[in-house]
């Protein structure tokens, strides 16, 4: 059975991992006959937002502890991820990718990325193991993969431009479609960058996970 690593960035669309995308990733991995294990960095979130009002809250939360909510407690520190134990990797989206795993939400084309995350992703790439990036996560592709690696965040021109300035080659893509860089073994899909419903998000994620498993 193929085993897939999932890297989460917290819990909640506005300050962590997008919950629907994370759960759909787990569901489609299992439905397609594979298994998964979740990881997250043991760091503080950039900030905490009230998901009811959108207001910032005066508190601190830990990315690993928050991601454990999605993983039902079955999660490990990202520093313990052993690439040799997995066939492929998935990064669901959510603002946690752009706020906790990187500074893309604030600095765009001048953003930096968490070094531990970069090392993990590049280790998969060096072993020619495929990686799927969902939603806003493809904005990290330029930090990780060679210049010109194909990526999509859907059709938002400003975000696409920043993604290209970081080194990726952006491809406009519909919510139900995926973009695959066969040479680099990189898969991306817009998910909630475009999705208006969980069903729409699911369609592209299912295709991305199928392509990931076919490629691994």
mmCIF file of C-alpha atoms in Angstrom:
data_model
loop_
_atom_site.group_PDB
_atom_site.id
_atom_site.type_symbol
_atom_site.label_atom_id
_atom_site.label_comp_id
_atom_site.label_asym_id
_atom_site.label_seq_id
_atom_site.Cartn_x
_atom_site.Cartn_y
_atom_site.Cartn_z
ATOM 1 C CA UNK A 1 0.000 0.000 0.000
ATOM 2 C CA UNK A 2 1.294 3.437 -0.901
ATOM 3 C CA UNK A 3 1.807 5.822 2.015
ATOM 4 C CA UNK A 4 1.388 9.580 1.636
ATOM 5 C CA UNK A 5 2.697 12.302 3.954
ATOM 6 C CA UNK A 6 0.427 15.307 4.561
ATOM 7 C CA UNK A 7 1.856 18.569 5.899
ATOM 8 C CA UNK A 8 -0.650 20.772 7.730
ATOM 9 C CA UNK A 9 -0.229 24.434 8.679
ATOM 10 C CA UNK A 10 -2.615 24.737 11.636
ATOM 11 C CA UNK A 11 -6.401 24.502 11.782
ATOM 12 C CA UNK A 12 -8.738 26.963 10.085
ATOM 13 C CA UNK A 13 -8.809 28.675 6.711
ATOM 14 C CA UNK A 14 -7.823 32.170 7.858
ATOM 15 C CA UNK A 15 -4.851 31.328 10.091
ATOM 16 C CA UNK A 16 -4.062 27.641 9.515
ATOM 17 C CA UNK A 17 -4.784 24.703 7.223
ATOM 18 C CA UNK A 18 -8.052 24.760 5.255
ATOM 19 C CA UNK A 19 -10.093 22.112 7.049
ATOM 20 C CA UNK A 20 -12.218 20.939 4.113
ATOM 21 C CA UNK A 21 -9.161 20.592 1.868
ATOM 22 C CA UNK A 22 -7.272 18.698 4.568
ATOM 23 C CA UNK A 23 -10.115 16.261 5.235
ATOM 24 C CA UNK A 24 -10.849 15.780 1.524
ATOM 25 C CA UNK A 25 -7.164 14.983 1.010
ATOM 26 C CA UNK A 26 -7.328 12.278 3.678
ATOM 27 C CA UNK A 27 -10.606 10.919 2.314
ATOM 28 C CA UNK A 28 -9.431 10.671 -1.303
ATOM 29 C CA UNK A 29 -6.120 9.072 -0.292
ATOM 30 C CA UNK A 30 -8.011 6.326 1.532
ATOM 31 C CA UNK A 31 -10.694 5.927 -1.139
ATOM 32 C CA UNK A 32 -7.978 5.463 -3.761
ATOM 33 C CA UNK A 33 -6.400 2.654 -1.758
ATOM 34 C CA UNK A 34 -3.489 4.390 -0.036
ATOM 35 C CA UNK A 35 -2.743 5.470 3.534
ATOM 36 C CA UNK A 36 -1.482 8.722 5.029
ATOM 37 C CA UNK A 37 0.319 10.241 7.988
ATOM 38 C CA UNK A 38 0.071 13.881 9.081
ATOM 39 C CA UNK A 39 2.869 16.260 10.058
ATOM 40 C CA UNK A 40 3.110 19.912 11.074
ATOM 41 C CA UNK A 41 5.920 22.183 12.268
ATOM 42 C CA UNK A 42 6.167 22.756 16.020
ATOM 43 C CA UNK A 43 6.065 26.573 15.769
ATOM 44 C CA UNK A 44 3.781 29.399 16.829
ATOM 45 C CA UNK A 45 1.115 30.627 14.412
ATOM 46 C CA UNK A 46 1.683 34.067 12.898
ATOM 47 C CA UNK A 47 -1.559 35.178 14.563
ATOM 48 C CA UNK A 48 -4.992 33.885 15.586
ATOM 49 C CA UNK A 49 -8.222 34.962 13.895
ATOM 50 C CA UNK A 50 -11.795 34.602 15.095
ATOM 51 C CA UNK A 51 -13.353 32.640 12.240
ATOM 52 C CA UNK A 52 -16.825 33.962 13.105
ATOM 53 C CA UNK A 53 -15.981 37.674 12.973
ATOM 54 C CA UNK A 54 -12.661 37.735 11.114
ATOM 55 C CA UNK A 55 -11.088 39.740 13.949
ATOM 56 C CA UNK A 56 -7.577 39.097 15.218
ATOM 57 C CA UNK A 57 -7.428 37.732 18.763
ATOM 58 C CA UNK A 58 -4.864 38.497 21.455
ATOM 59 C CA UNK A 59 -3.634 34.952 21.941
ATOM 60 C CA UNK A 60 -1.010 32.533 20.652
ATOM 61 C CA UNK A 61 -1.513 29.067 19.233
ATOM 62 C CA UNK A 62 0.905 26.354 18.167
ATOM 63 C CA UNK A 63 0.739 25.077 14.573
ATOM 64 C CA UNK A 64 1.357 21.439 15.524
ATOM 65 C CA UNK A 65 -1.201 21.497 18.353
ATOM 66 C CA UNK A 66 -3.824 23.137 16.134
ATOM 67 C CA UNK A 67 -3.185 20.755 13.221
ATOM 68 C CA UNK A 68 -3.664 17.872 15.660
ATOM 69 C CA UNK A 69 -7.350 18.883 15.785
ATOM 70 C CA UNK A 70 -7.743 17.944 12.102
ATOM 71 C CA UNK A 71 -5.633 14.803 12.453
ATOM 72 C CA UNK A 72 -7.585 13.625 15.526
ATOM 73 C CA UNK A 73 -4.323 13.704 17.480
ATOM 74 C CA UNK A 74 -2.560 11.322 15.097
ATOM 75 C CA UNK A 75 0.178 13.697 13.944
ATOM 76 C CA UNK A 76 3.938 14.163 14.278
ATOM 77 C CA UNK A 77 6.365 17.051 14.415
ATOM 78 C CA UNK A 78 7.517 17.899 10.880
ATOM 79 C CA UNK A 79 11.117 17.431 12.027
ATOM 80 C CA UNK A 80 10.360 13.687 12.361
ATOM 81 C CA UNK A 81 9.219 13.233 8.747
ATOM 82 C CA UNK A 82 11.382 10.518 7.150
ATOM 83 C CA UNK A 83 11.049 10.766 3.369
ATOM 84 C CA UNK A 84 12.178 7.142 2.943
ATOM 85 C CA UNK A 85 8.931 5.972 4.586
ATOM 86 C CA UNK A 86 6.608 7.655 2.057
ATOM 87 C CA UNK A 87 5.760 7.452 -1.631
ATOM 88 C CA UNK A 88 4.495 11.037 -2.029
ATOM 89 C CA UNK A 89 3.611 14.288 -0.257
ATOM 90 C CA UNK A 90 0.566 16.607 -0.127
ATOM 91 C CA UNK A 91 0.271 20.194 1.130
ATOM 92 C CA UNK A 92 -3.361 21.324 1.594
ATOM 93 C CA UNK A 93 -3.994 25.075 1.441
ATOM 94 C CA UNK A 94 -5.360 27.648 3.833
ATOM 95 C CA UNK A 95 -3.795 30.921 4.948
ATOM 96 C CA UNK A 96 -1.547 28.940 7.309
ATOM 97 C CA UNK A 97 0.537 28.040 4.252
ATOM 98 C CA UNK A 98 0.994 31.732 3.460
ATOM 99 C CA UNK A 99 1.326 32.919 7.087
ATOM 100 C CA UNK A 100 2.893 30.058 9.076
ATOM 101 C CA UNK A 101 4.804 27.975 6.508
ATOM 102 C CA UNK A 102 5.896 31.072 4.585
ATOM 103 C CA UNK A 103 5.474 34.851 4.517
ATOM 104 C CA UNK A 104 3.679 34.847 1.143
ATOM 105 C CA UNK A 105 0.513 36.480 2.550
ATOM 106 C CA UNK A 106 2.514 39.527 3.602
ATOM 107 C CA UNK A 107 5.483 39.700 1.231
ATOM 108 C CA UNK A 108 4.350 37.986 -1.980
ATOM 109 C CA UNK A 109 7.220 37.785 -4.451
ATOM 110 C CA UNK A 110 9.671 38.813 -1.697
ATOM 111 C CA UNK A 111 8.451 36.095 0.666
ATOM 112 C CA UNK A 112 10.508 33.520 2.523
ATOM 113 C CA UNK A 113 9.647 29.924 3.404
ATOM 114 C CA UNK A 114 10.120 27.871 6.561
ATOM 115 C CA UNK A 115 13.512 26.188 6.112
ATOM 116 C CA UNK A 116 12.373 22.851 7.590
ATOM 117 C CA UNK A 117 9.471 22.709 5.132
ATOM 118 C CA UNK A 118 11.776 23.531 2.221
ATOM 119 C CA UNK A 119 14.169 20.757 3.227
ATOM 120 C CA UNK A 120 11.329 18.210 3.513
ATOM 121 C CA UNK A 121 9.836 19.063 0.134
ATOM 122 C CA UNK A 122 13.201 19.115 -1.606
ATOM 123 C CA UNK A 123 14.034 15.724 -0.102
ATOM 124 C CA UNK A 124 10.907 14.276 -1.762
ATOM 125 C CA UNK A 125 11.864 15.943 -5.047
ATOM 126 C CA UNK A 126 15.441 14.641 -4.882
ATOM 127 C CA UNK A 127 14.076 11.107 -4.518
ATOM 128 C CA UNK A 128 11.777 11.719 -7.519
ATOM 129 C CA UNK A 129 8.690 11.366 -5.331
ATOM 130 C CA UNK A 130 5.670 13.442 -6.399
ATOM 131 C CA UNK A 131 4.237 16.361 -4.434
ATOM 132 C CA UNK A 132 0.709 17.799 -4.697
ATOM 133 C CA UNK A 133 0.121 21.436 -3.730
ATOM 134 C CA UNK A 134 -3.489 22.530 -3.147
ATOM 135 C CA UNK A 135 -5.132 25.977 -3.143
ATOM 136 C CA UNK A 136 -2.552 28.648 -2.137
ATOM 137 C CA UNK A 137 0.188 26.054 -1.469
ATOM 138 C CA UNK A 138 1.426 26.230 -5.110
ATOM 139 C CA UNK A 139 2.745 29.701 -4.210
ATOM 140 C CA UNK A 140 5.559 27.775 -2.460
ATOM 141 C CA UNK A 141 6.623 25.903 -5.611
ATOM 142 C CA UNK A 142 9.068 28.592 -6.718
ATOM 143 C CA UNK A 143 10.838 28.394 -3.346
ATOM 144 C CA UNK A 144 11.256 24.617 -3.605
ATOM 145 C CA UNK A 145 11.483 23.444 -7.211
ATOM 146 C CA UNK A 146 13.580 24.462 -10.246
ATOM 147 C CA UNK A 147 12.844 27.637 -12.197
ATOM 148 C CA UNK A 148 9.897 27.167 -14.556
ATOM 149 C CA UNK A 149 8.144 24.360 -12.652
ATOM 150 C CA UNK A 150 4.447 24.393 -13.615
ATOM 151 C CA UNK A 151 1.973 25.580 -10.969
ATOM 152 C CA UNK A 152 -1.556 26.912 -10.621
ATOM 153 C CA UNK A 153 -3.427 28.936 -8.040
ATOM 154 C CA UNK A 154 -6.442 29.216 -10.362
ATOM 155 C CA UNK A 155 -6.873 32.552 -12.150
ATOM 156 C CA UNK A 156 -6.106 35.369 -9.684
ATOM 157 C CA UNK A 157 -3.734 37.597 -11.644
ATOM 158 C CA UNK A 158 -1.967 39.230 -8.693
ATOM 159 C CA UNK A 159 -1.298 35.944 -6.892
ATOM 160 C CA UNK A 160 -0.259 34.287 -10.153
ATOM 161 C CA UNK A 161 2.182 37.116 -10.881
ATOM 162 C CA UNK A 162 3.797 36.786 -7.446
ATOM 163 C CA UNK A 163 4.025 33.013 -7.908
ATOM 164 C CA UNK A 164 5.825 33.526 -11.220
ATOM 165 C CA UNK A 165 8.196 36.111 -9.727
ATOM 166 C CA UNK A 166 9.222 33.443 -7.223
ATOM 167 C CA UNK A 167 10.222 31.176 -10.119
ATOM 168 C CA UNK A 168 7.252 28.958 -10.970
ATOM 169 C CA UNK A 169 5.472 28.974 -14.356
ATOM 170 C CA UNK A 170 1.805 29.715 -13.675
ATOM 171 C CA UNK A 171 -0.937 27.988 -15.672
ATOM 172 C CA UNK A 172 -4.522 29.289 -15.438
ATOM 173 C CA UNK A 173 -6.756 26.445 -14.318
ATOM 174 C CA UNK A 174 -10.408 25.726 -13.538
ATOM 175 C CA UNK A 175 -11.559 24.568 -10.116
ATOM 176 C CA UNK A 176 -12.165 20.991 -11.283
ATOM 177 C CA UNK A 177 -8.830 20.656 -13.085
ATOM 178 C CA UNK A 178 -5.203 20.026 -12.170
ATOM 179 C CA UNK A 179 -1.851 21.169 -13.535
ATOM 180 C CA UNK A 180 0.890 18.545 -13.700
ATOM 181 C CA UNK A 181 4.610 19.100 -14.236
ATOM 182 C CA UNK A 182 5.587 15.606 -15.384
ATOM 183 C CA UNK A 183 9.316 16.272 -15.256
ATOM 184 C CA UNK A 184 9.370 17.673 -11.716
ATOM 185 C CA UNK A 185 6.511 15.427 -10.510
ATOM 186 C CA UNK A 186 4.614 18.435 -9.165
ATOM 187 C CA UNK A 187 0.797 18.558 -9.152
ATOM 188 C CA UNK A 188 -1.391 21.543 -8.269
ATOM 189 C CA UNK A 189 -5.086 22.403 -8.211
ATOM 190 C CA UNK A 190 -6.964 25.606 -7.215
ATOM 191 C CA UNK A 191 -9.372 24.070 -4.667
ATOM 192 C CA UNK A 192 -10.754 26.933 -2.524
ATOM 193 C CA UNK A 193 -8.839 29.565 -4.489
ATOM 194 C CA UNK A 194 -11.835 29.109 -6.829
ATOM 195 C CA UNK A 195 -14.254 26.635 -5.253
ATOM 196 C CA UNK A 196 -17.691 27.887 -4.271
ATOM 197 C CA UNK A 197 -18.604 24.667 -2.485
ATOM 198 C CA UNK A 198 -17.032 21.627 -0.870
ATOM 199 C CA UNK A 199 -18.147 19.560 -3.886
ATOM 200 C CA UNK A 200 -16.215 21.810 -6.268
ATOM 201 C CA UNK A 201 -13.144 21.679 -4.042
ATOM 202 C CA UNK A 202 -13.412 17.903 -3.854
ATOM 203 C CA UNK A 203 -13.402 17.398 -7.620
ATOM 204 C CA UNK A 204 -9.976 18.942 -8.205
ATOM 205 C CA UNK A 205 -8.469 17.451 -5.060
ATOM 206 C CA UNK A 206 -9.622 13.967 -6.059
ATOM 207 C CA UNK A 207 -7.929 14.354 -9.451
ATOM 208 C CA UNK A 208 -4.768 15.676 -7.814
ATOM 209 C CA UNK A 209 -4.565 12.742 -5.396
ATOM 210 C CA UNK A 210 -5.215 10.230 -8.200
ATOM 211 C CA UNK A 211 -2.447 11.793 -10.282
ATOM 212 C CA UNK A 212 -0.167 11.769 -7.223
ATOM 213 C CA UNK A 213 -0.738 8.045 -6.653
ATOM 214 C CA UNK A 214 -0.404 7.215 -10.354
ATOM 215 C CA UNK A 215 2.911 9.081 -10.456
ATOM 216 C CA UNK A 216 4.328 7.549 -7.255
#
